[in-house]
Coordinates of C-alpha atoms in Angstrom, one line a residue:
M87 CA 95.0 -88.4 -100.0
A88 CA 93.1 -85.2 -99.8
D89 CA 95.1 -81.9 -99.7
K90 CA 95.5 -80.1 -96.4
N91 CA 92.8 -77.6 -95.6
R92 CA 93.3 -74.6 -93.4
A93 CA 90.6 -72.0 -92.6
V94 CA 89.8 -68.9 -90.6
A95 CA 87.6 -69.6 -87.6
Y96 CA 85.7 -67.5 -85.0
K97 CA 87.2 -68.3 -81.6
G98 CA 85.2 -65.9 -79.4
T99 CA 84.6 -62.2 -79.1
G100 CA 87.4 -60.3 -81.0
Q101 CA 89.3 -63.5 -81.8
V102 CA 89.9 -65.3 -85.1
E103 CA 92.5 -68.0 -85.7
V104 CA 93.7 -70.0 -88.7
I105 CA 93.0 -73.7 -87.9
D106 CA 93.2 -77.1 -89.7
I107 CA 89.8 -78.4 -90.9
D108 CA 88.8 -81.4 -92.9
Y109 CA 89.0 -81.4 -96.7
P110 CA 85.5 -81.1 -98.1
T111 CA 83.5 -84.1 -99.1
F112 CA 80.2 -84.3 -101.0
E113 CA 78.2 -84.6 -97.7
L114 CA 77.4 -81.9 -95.1
K115 CA 79.0 -83.1 -91.8
D116 CA 78.2 -82.0 -88.3
G117 CA 80.1 -79.1 -86.9
P118 CA 79.8 -75.6 -85.3
G119 CA 76.5 -74.0 -86.4
V120 CA 75.3 -76.9 -88.6
N121 CA 71.6 -77.4 -88.2
P122 CA 70.9 -81.0 -87.2
A123 CA 68.5 -81.4 -90.1
N124 CA 71.3 -80.6 -92.5
V125 CA 73.8 -83.2 -91.0
G126 CA 74.4 -86.0 -93.5
R127 CA 72.9 -84.1 -96.4
A128 CA 74.2 -85.5 -99.7
V129 CA 75.7 -82.9 -102.0
S130 CA 76.3 -84.9 -105.2
H131 CA 75.2 -81.7 -107.0
G132 CA 78.2 -79.8 -105.6
V133 CA 81.7 -79.0 -106.5
I134 CA 84.9 -78.5 -104.5
V135 CA 86.7 -75.3 -105.3
K136 CA 90.3 -74.3 -104.5
T137 CA 90.0 -70.7 -103.4
V138 CA 91.5 -68.1 -105.7
A139 CA 90.3 -65.2 -103.6
T140 CA 88.2 -65.1 -100.5
N141 CA 87.3 -61.8 -98.8
I142 CA 86.8 -60.4 -95.3
C143 CA 83.3 -58.8 -95.1
G144 CA 81.8 -56.4 -92.7
S145 CA 79.1 -59.0 -92.0
D146 CA 81.9 -61.3 -90.7
Q147 CA 83.0 -58.5 -88.4
H148 CA 79.6 -58.4 -86.7
M149 CA 80.1 -62.1 -85.7
V150 CA 83.7 -61.6 -84.7
R151 CA 82.7 -58.6 -82.5
G152 CA 80.4 -61.0 -80.6
R153 CA 77.3 -59.2 -81.9
T154 CA 75.5 -62.3 -83.1
T155 CA 74.8 -65.8 -81.7
A156 CA 77.6 -67.3 -83.8
P157 CA 79.2 -70.4 -82.1
K158 CA 82.9 -70.7 -81.4
D159 CA 84.9 -72.5 -84.1
L160 CA 82.5 -71.4 -86.9
V161 CA 84.6 -71.3 -90.1
L162 CA 84.1 -67.9 -91.7
G163 CA 83.9 -66.6 -95.2
H164 CA 81.1 -66.1 -97.7
E165 CA 82.9 -64.2 -100.5
I166 CA 84.4 -66.9 -102.5
T167 CA 86.0 -67.1 -105.9
G168 CA 87.8 -70.4 -106.9
E169 CA 89.0 -73.0 -109.3
V170 CA 86.9 -76.1 -109.5
V171 CA 89.0 -79.2 -108.5
E172 CA 86.3 -81.8 -108.1
T173 CA 82.7 -82.2 -109.3
G174 CA 79.9 -84.3 -107.7
R175 CA 78.2 -87.1 -109.5
D176 CA 75.2 -85.0 -110.5
V177 CA 77.1 -82.0 -111.9
E178 CA 76.6 -81.6 -115.6
F179 CA 77.9 -78.3 -116.8
V180 CA 80.6 -77.1 -114.4
K181 CA 84.0 -78.6 -115.2
V182 CA 87.3 -79.2 -113.3
G183 CA 89.6 -76.2 -114.1
D184 CA 86.8 -73.6 -114.4
I185 CA 87.4 -70.4 -112.5
V186 CA 84.1 -69.4 -110.9
S187 CA 82.5 -66.7 -108.7
V188 CA 80.4 -68.2 -105.9
P189 CA 77.4 -66.1 -104.9
F190 CA 77.3 -65.8 -101.1
N191 CA 73.6 -66.8 -101.2
I192 CA 73.3 -70.6 -101.3
A193 CA 70.3 -71.4 -103.4
C194 CA 68.8 -74.7 -104.7
G195 CA 67.5 -73.4 -108.0
R196 CA 64.4 -75.6 -107.6
C197 CA 62.1 -73.8 -105.1
R198 CA 59.5 -71.2 -105.8
N199 CA 61.7 -68.3 -104.6
C200 CA 64.7 -69.4 -106.7
K201 CA 62.5 -69.6 -109.8
E202 CA 61.4 -66.1 -109.1
R203 CA 65.0 -64.9 -108.8
K204 CA 64.8 -64.4 -105.1
T205 CA 67.9 -66.5 -104.4
G206 CA 68.6 -64.7 -101.1
I207 CA 65.6 -66.4 -99.6
C208 CA 65.8 -70.0 -101.0
L209 CA 63.5 -72.3 -99.2
N210 CA 65.5 -75.5 -99.3
V211 CA 69.0 -74.9 -98.0
N212 CA 68.5 -73.7 -94.5
P213 CA 66.1 -75.5 -92.0
D214 CA 66.2 -72.4 -89.7
R215 CA 64.7 -69.9 -92.1
P216 CA 64.6 -68.9 -95.8
G217 CA 68.0 -68.0 -97.1
S218 CA 71.5 -69.3 -96.5
A219 CA 75.2 -68.4 -96.8
Y220 CA 78.6 -70.0 -96.3
G221 CA 80.2 -69.6 -92.9
Y222 CA 77.4 -67.6 -91.3
V223 CA 75.4 -67.8 -88.2
D224 CA 71.8 -69.3 -88.5
M225 CA 72.4 -70.0 -92.2
G226 CA 72.2 -73.8 -92.0
G227 CA 75.9 -74.5 -91.2
W228 CA 77.5 -74.6 -94.7
V229 CA 81.2 -74.4 -94.1
G230 CA 82.8 -71.0 -94.8
G231 CA 85.2 -70.2 -97.6
Q232 CA 88.1 -68.4 -95.9
A233 CA 90.0 -71.6 -96.5
N234 CA 92.1 -73.4 -99.0
Y235 CA 89.1 -75.5 -100.2
V236 CA 85.4 -75.3 -99.9
L237 CA 82.3 -77.2 -100.9
V238 CA 79.8 -75.4 -103.2
P239 CA 76.3 -77.1 -103.4
Y240 CA 74.0 -76.9 -106.4
A241 CA 77.0 -75.9 -108.5
D242 CA 75.3 -75.9 -111.9
W243 CA 72.9 -73.3 -110.6
N244 CA 75.1 -71.4 -108.1
V245 CA 78.4 -70.6 -109.8
L246 CA 79.2 -68.0 -112.4
R247 CA 81.9 -69.3 -114.7
F248 CA 84.4 -66.8 -116.1
P249 CA 84.8 -67.1 -119.8
D250 CA 88.6 -66.8 -120.0
R251 CA 90.9 -68.2 -117.3
D252 CA 93.9 -65.9 -118.1
Q253 CA 91.7 -62.8 -118.2
A254 CA 89.9 -63.8 -115.0
L255 CA 93.2 -64.2 -113.1
E256 CA 94.4 -60.9 -114.5
K257 CA 91.3 -59.1 -113.2
M258 CA 90.8 -61.2 -110.1
M259 CA 91.0 -58.3 -107.6
D260 CA 87.9 -56.8 -109.3
L261 CA 86.1 -60.1 -110.0
T262 CA 86.4 -61.3 -106.4
M263 CA 84.0 -58.6 -105.5
L264 CA 81.2 -60.3 -107.5
S265 CA 80.5 -62.9 -104.8
D266 CA 79.0 -60.3 -102.5
I267 CA 79.8 -56.6 -102.1
F268 CA 79.6 -55.4 -105.6
P269 CA 76.1 -57.0 -106.3
T270 CA 75.1 -56.1 -102.7
G271 CA 76.0 -52.4 -103.1
F272 CA 74.5 -52.4 -106.6
H273 CA 71.3 -53.9 -105.3
G274 CA 71.1 -51.2 -102.7
A275 CA 71.3 -48.6 -105.5
V276 CA 68.8 -50.4 -107.7
T277 CA 66.2 -50.8 -104.9
A278 CA 66.7 -47.2 -104.0
G279 CA 65.5 -46.3 -107.5
V280 CA 68.8 -44.8 -108.8
G281 CA 68.8 -43.9 -112.4
V282 CA 70.2 -41.4 -114.9
G283 CA 70.4 -38.0 -113.2
S284 CA 69.5 -39.2 -109.7
T285 CA 70.9 -37.6 -106.5
V286 CA 71.9 -40.3 -104.1
Y287 CA 72.9 -40.4 -100.4
V288 CA 74.9 -43.5 -99.3
A289 CA 75.2 -43.9 -95.5
G290 CA 78.4 -45.7 -94.7
A291 CA 81.8 -45.6 -96.5
G292 CA 82.9 -49.1 -95.8
P293 CA 83.4 -51.5 -98.7
V294 CA 79.6 -52.1 -99.3
G295 CA 78.9 -48.4 -99.1
L296 CA 81.7 -47.7 -101.6
A297 CA 80.4 -50.5 -103.8
A298 CA 76.9 -48.9 -103.6
A299 CA 78.4 -45.6 -104.6
T300 CA 80.2 -47.2 -107.5
G301 CA 76.9 -48.9 -108.5
A302 CA 75.0 -45.7 -108.3
L303 CA 77.5 -44.0 -110.7
L304 CA 77.3 -47.0 -113.0
L305 CA 73.5 -46.5 -113.1
G306 CA 73.9 -42.9 -114.1
A307 CA 73.5 -40.9 -110.9
A308 CA 74.3 -37.2 -111.2
V309 CA 75.6 -36.8 -107.7
V310 CA 76.5 -39.5 -105.2
I311 CA 77.0 -38.3 -101.6
V312 CA 78.6 -40.6 -99.1
G313 CA 78.4 -40.1 -95.3
D314 CA 80.5 -41.6 -92.6
L315 CA 82.3 -40.9 -89.3
N316 CA 85.7 -42.2 -90.7
A317 CA 87.8 -39.6 -92.4
D318 CA 90.0 -42.2 -94.3
R319 CA 87.0 -43.9 -95.7
L320 CA 85.4 -40.6 -96.8
A321 CA 88.7 -39.8 -98.5
K322 CA 88.5 -43.1 -100.4
A323 CA 85.0 -42.2 -101.6
R324 CA 86.2 -38.9 -103.0
T325 CA 88.9 -40.6 -105.1
F326 CA 86.2 -41.8 -107.6
G327 CA 84.0 -38.8 -107.8
C328 CA 81.7 -38.9 -104.7
E329 CA 80.8 -36.0 -102.6
T330 CA 81.1 -36.6 -98.8
V331 CA 79.5 -35.6 -95.6
D332 CA 81.3 -35.9 -92.2
L333 CA 78.7 -37.3 -89.7
T334 CA 80.9 -36.3 -86.7
K335 CA 79.6 -32.8 -87.6
G336 CA 76.0 -33.7 -87.2
D337 CA 73.0 -35.1 -89.2
P338 CA 73.5 -35.3 -93.0
G339 CA 70.7 -33.0 -94.1
E340 CA 72.4 -29.6 -93.7
Q341 CA 75.6 -30.9 -95.4
I342 CA 73.5 -32.4 -98.2
E343 CA 71.9 -28.9 -98.7
Q344 CA 75.3 -27.3 -99.0
I345 CA 76.1 -29.7 -101.8
L346 CA 72.8 -29.8 -103.7
G347 CA 71.0 -26.6 -102.6
V348 CA 68.2 -28.7 -101.0
P349 CA 68.4 -30.9 -97.9
E350 CA 67.2 -34.1 -99.7
V351 CA 68.1 -36.7 -102.3
D352 CA 66.1 -38.8 -104.7
A353 CA 67.5 -42.1 -103.4
G354 CA 68.9 -43.3 -100.0
I355 CA 71.1 -46.3 -99.3
D356 CA 71.9 -47.8 -95.8
A357 CA 75.3 -49.5 -96.0
V358 CA 75.8 -49.5 -92.2
G359 CA 73.3 -51.8 -90.5
F360 CA 72.6 -52.5 -86.9
E361 CA 75.8 -51.3 -85.4
A362 CA 75.1 -47.8 -86.4
R363 CA 76.3 -44.9 -84.2
G364 CA 74.8 -41.5 -83.5
H365 CA 75.7 -38.4 -85.5
G366 CA 77.5 -35.3 -84.2
S367 CA 78.0 -35.1 -80.5
D368 CA 76.3 -38.6 -80.2
S369 CA 78.8 -40.3 -82.5
G370 CA 80.5 -42.0 -79.6
H371 CA 77.4 -43.9 -78.8
E372 CA 75.7 -46.8 -80.6
A373 CA 72.2 -45.9 -81.8
P374 CA 71.0 -48.7 -84.1
A375 CA 68.1 -46.8 -85.8
T376 CA 70.1 -43.7 -86.5
V377 CA 70.8 -44.5 -90.2
L378 CA 67.3 -45.6 -91.1
N379 CA 65.7 -42.6 -89.4
S380 CA 68.2 -40.1 -91.0
L381 CA 67.6 -41.7 -94.4
M382 CA 63.8 -41.2 -94.0
D383 CA 64.6 -37.6 -93.2
V384 CA 66.8 -36.9 -96.3
T385 CA 65.0 -39.0 -98.9
A386 CA 62.5 -37.0 -100.9
A387 CA 58.8 -37.7 -100.7
G388 CA 58.0 -40.6 -103.0
G389 CA 61.5 -41.9 -103.0
A390 CA 63.0 -45.2 -102.0
M391 CA 65.6 -46.6 -99.6
G392 CA 67.8 -49.5 -100.4
I393 CA 69.0 -51.3 -97.2
P394 CA 71.9 -53.7 -97.9
G395 CA 73.2 -53.0 -94.4
L396 CA 72.7 -56.0 -92.1
Y397 CA 70.0 -56.1 -89.4
V398 CA 69.7 -59.2 -87.1
T399 CA 67.2 -60.9 -84.9
G400 CA 69.7 -61.8 -82.2
D401 CA 72.3 -59.3 -80.9
P402 CA 73.9 -60.1 -77.5
G403 CA 75.6 -56.8 -77.5
G404 CA 72.5 -54.7 -78.2
V405 CA 72.2 -51.3 -76.4
D406 CA 68.8 -52.4 -74.9
E407 CA 66.5 -55.3 -74.6
A408 CA 64.7 -54.3 -77.8
A409 CA 67.9 -54.0 -79.8
K410 CA 69.0 -57.4 -78.6
K411 CA 66.2 -58.9 -80.7
G412 CA 66.3 -56.5 -83.6
A413 CA 63.5 -54.2 -82.5
L414 CA 64.5 -50.6 -83.3
S415 CA 62.8 -47.3 -82.6
L416 CA 62.0 -46.3 -86.2
S417 CA 60.2 -43.1 -87.2
L418 CA 57.9 -45.1 -89.5
G419 CA 55.4 -42.2 -89.4
T420 CA 58.0 -40.1 -91.3
G421 CA 58.3 -42.8 -93.9
W422 CA 54.6 -43.2 -94.2
A423 CA 54.0 -39.5 -94.5
K424 CA 56.5 -39.2 -97.3
S425 CA 55.3 -42.3 -99.1
L426 CA 58.7 -43.8 -98.9
S427 CA 59.4 -47.4 -99.9
F428 CA 62.3 -49.5 -98.6
T429 CA 63.9 -52.9 -99.5
T430 CA 65.8 -55.0 -97.0
G431 CA 67.4 -58.5 -97.0
Q432 CA 70.2 -60.4 -98.7
C433 CA 71.0 -59.3 -102.2
P434 CA 70.0 -61.9 -104.7
V435 CA 73.5 -62.0 -106.2
M436 CA 72.5 -63.9 -109.4
K437 CA 70.3 -61.1 -110.5
Y438 CA 73.3 -58.9 -111.0
H439 CA 76.6 -60.8 -111.1
R440 CA 76.8 -61.6 -114.8
G441 CA 76.2 -58.0 -115.9
L442 CA 78.6 -56.6 -113.3
M443 CA 81.2 -59.2 -114.5
Q444 CA 80.8 -57.9 -118.0
A445 CA 81.3 -54.3 -116.7
I446 CA 84.5 -55.4 -115.1
L447 CA 85.8 -57.4 -118.0
H448 CA 85.1 -54.6 -120.4
D449 CA 86.8 -52.0 -118.2
R450 CA 83.6 -50.0 -117.4
V451 CA 84.3 -50.0 -113.7
Q452 CA 87.2 -50.4 -111.2
I453 CA 85.6 -51.8 -108.1
A454 CA 88.8 -53.1 -106.5
K455 CA 90.4 -49.6 -106.6
N456 CA 87.2 -48.0 -105.4
V457 CA 86.9 -50.2 -102.3
G458 CA 90.7 -50.2 -101.5
A459 CA 91.3 -54.0 -102.2
K460 CA 94.4 -55.4 -100.7
A461 CA 95.6 -59.0 -100.9
I462 CA 96.8 -60.8 -97.8
T463 CA 97.8 -64.3 -97.0
L464 CA 95.7 -66.8 -95.0
D465 CA 98.0 -66.4 -92.0
E466 CA 97.6 -62.6 -92.2
A467 CA 93.8 -62.9 -91.9
P468 CA 93.6 -62.3 -88.1
Q469 CA 95.6 -59.1 -88.6
G470 CA 93.3 -58.1 -91.5
Y471 CA 90.3 -58.6 -89.3
A472 CA 91.9 -56.4 -86.6
E473 CA 92.8 -53.6 -89.0
F474 CA 89.4 -53.7 -90.7
D475 CA 87.7 -53.5 -87.3
A476 CA 89.9 -50.5 -86.4
G477 CA 88.4 -48.7 -89.4
A478 CA 91.0 -49.2 -92.2
A479 CA 89.8 -48.0 -95.6
T480 CA 90.6 -51.4 -97.0
K481 CA 88.9 -54.4 -98.4
Y482 CA 91.0 -57.4 -97.4
V483 CA 91.2 -60.2 -100.0
I484 CA 92.7 -63.5 -98.7
N485 CA 95.1 -65.1 -101.1
A486 CA 94.9 -68.5 -99.6
N487 CA 96.5 -70.6 -102.4
G488 CA 98.9 -68.2 -104.1
Y489 CA 96.8 -67.4 -107.2
L490 CA 97.2 -63.6 -106.5
D491 CA 101.0 -63.7 -106.0
G492 CA 102.5 -60.8 -107.9
R493 CA 99.1 -59.3 -109.0

């Protein structure tokens, strides 16, 4: 008899609950958010993992706030690290007992995009559009991983196996960040062109922003400046060597000039996304283009912007009809005049996760400390969502099966 499986599910605006769900099988079943074309899909190339750590992400919060078209009862969670407990018939190289990091992108490994390392826009896993993820709206309906057990398709391609079980469990609070936020933040820094000696501005001091700042320092940035409206999150950024700007005091340019002597940086990173708020006296109001426009202002001519922050095509809570369909009032003329480039979209996690794993295992980086990682139980997940939504400077890691007890 299969083990009991409990999971965190979206129950409506502002509500999540822990519910009982079916134990995974090697077939994609019908359920909330599952594209009809995916129902009955055989997953003999998959594995079932028992979750070691599964994290709450800011992208999950967008759904929980009712700011997407996510259906009720969608099982949440795309940041998954686990122990393999079953392998499908066609799995060759992943073995029962392996501890693995699961990229949040679901990718087939067979299509043109996957072969070009564009795993964030795989062509074969989501009938709605290129790209897929676990437990996320419009991503094909693959069941989320904030649960005891989860199915991982195309396992030989998708998972990153940790070389030593004991070492992996010892460093799990860091390694759990490899499924999404560390590569995502790092991708933001890479696509912004960060290198040795760069000056960098990161908009947003949530976990992805702090991961981007960590990534920028790892890449050799001379100065990393983090901007936010939340004093606690800015304080967290300062703990590992970042400068900060308080956006309740106004646009970032003047404060950047006080730090650098000039009101611009070499590289800009948007770690906020579509629920951005105004700056200064406008900080009480949502203004979804604020971050992108301010980044174009403060990024030096010829520079680049990395945009790991999420933007959507359907936002029921958008401030106007345009915002409800992802159409924002961008000052594209500013970007054009300054010859700026910008990169959007899901981070292709596989491009970075092995190298970042090595940086963690060899003590080159302390990502868990930098993002304020905190382990909670599965039953504490609704409280974790509420605290995170209220602005806690914390990255909540769900310890669903007791692997993190005492760590």
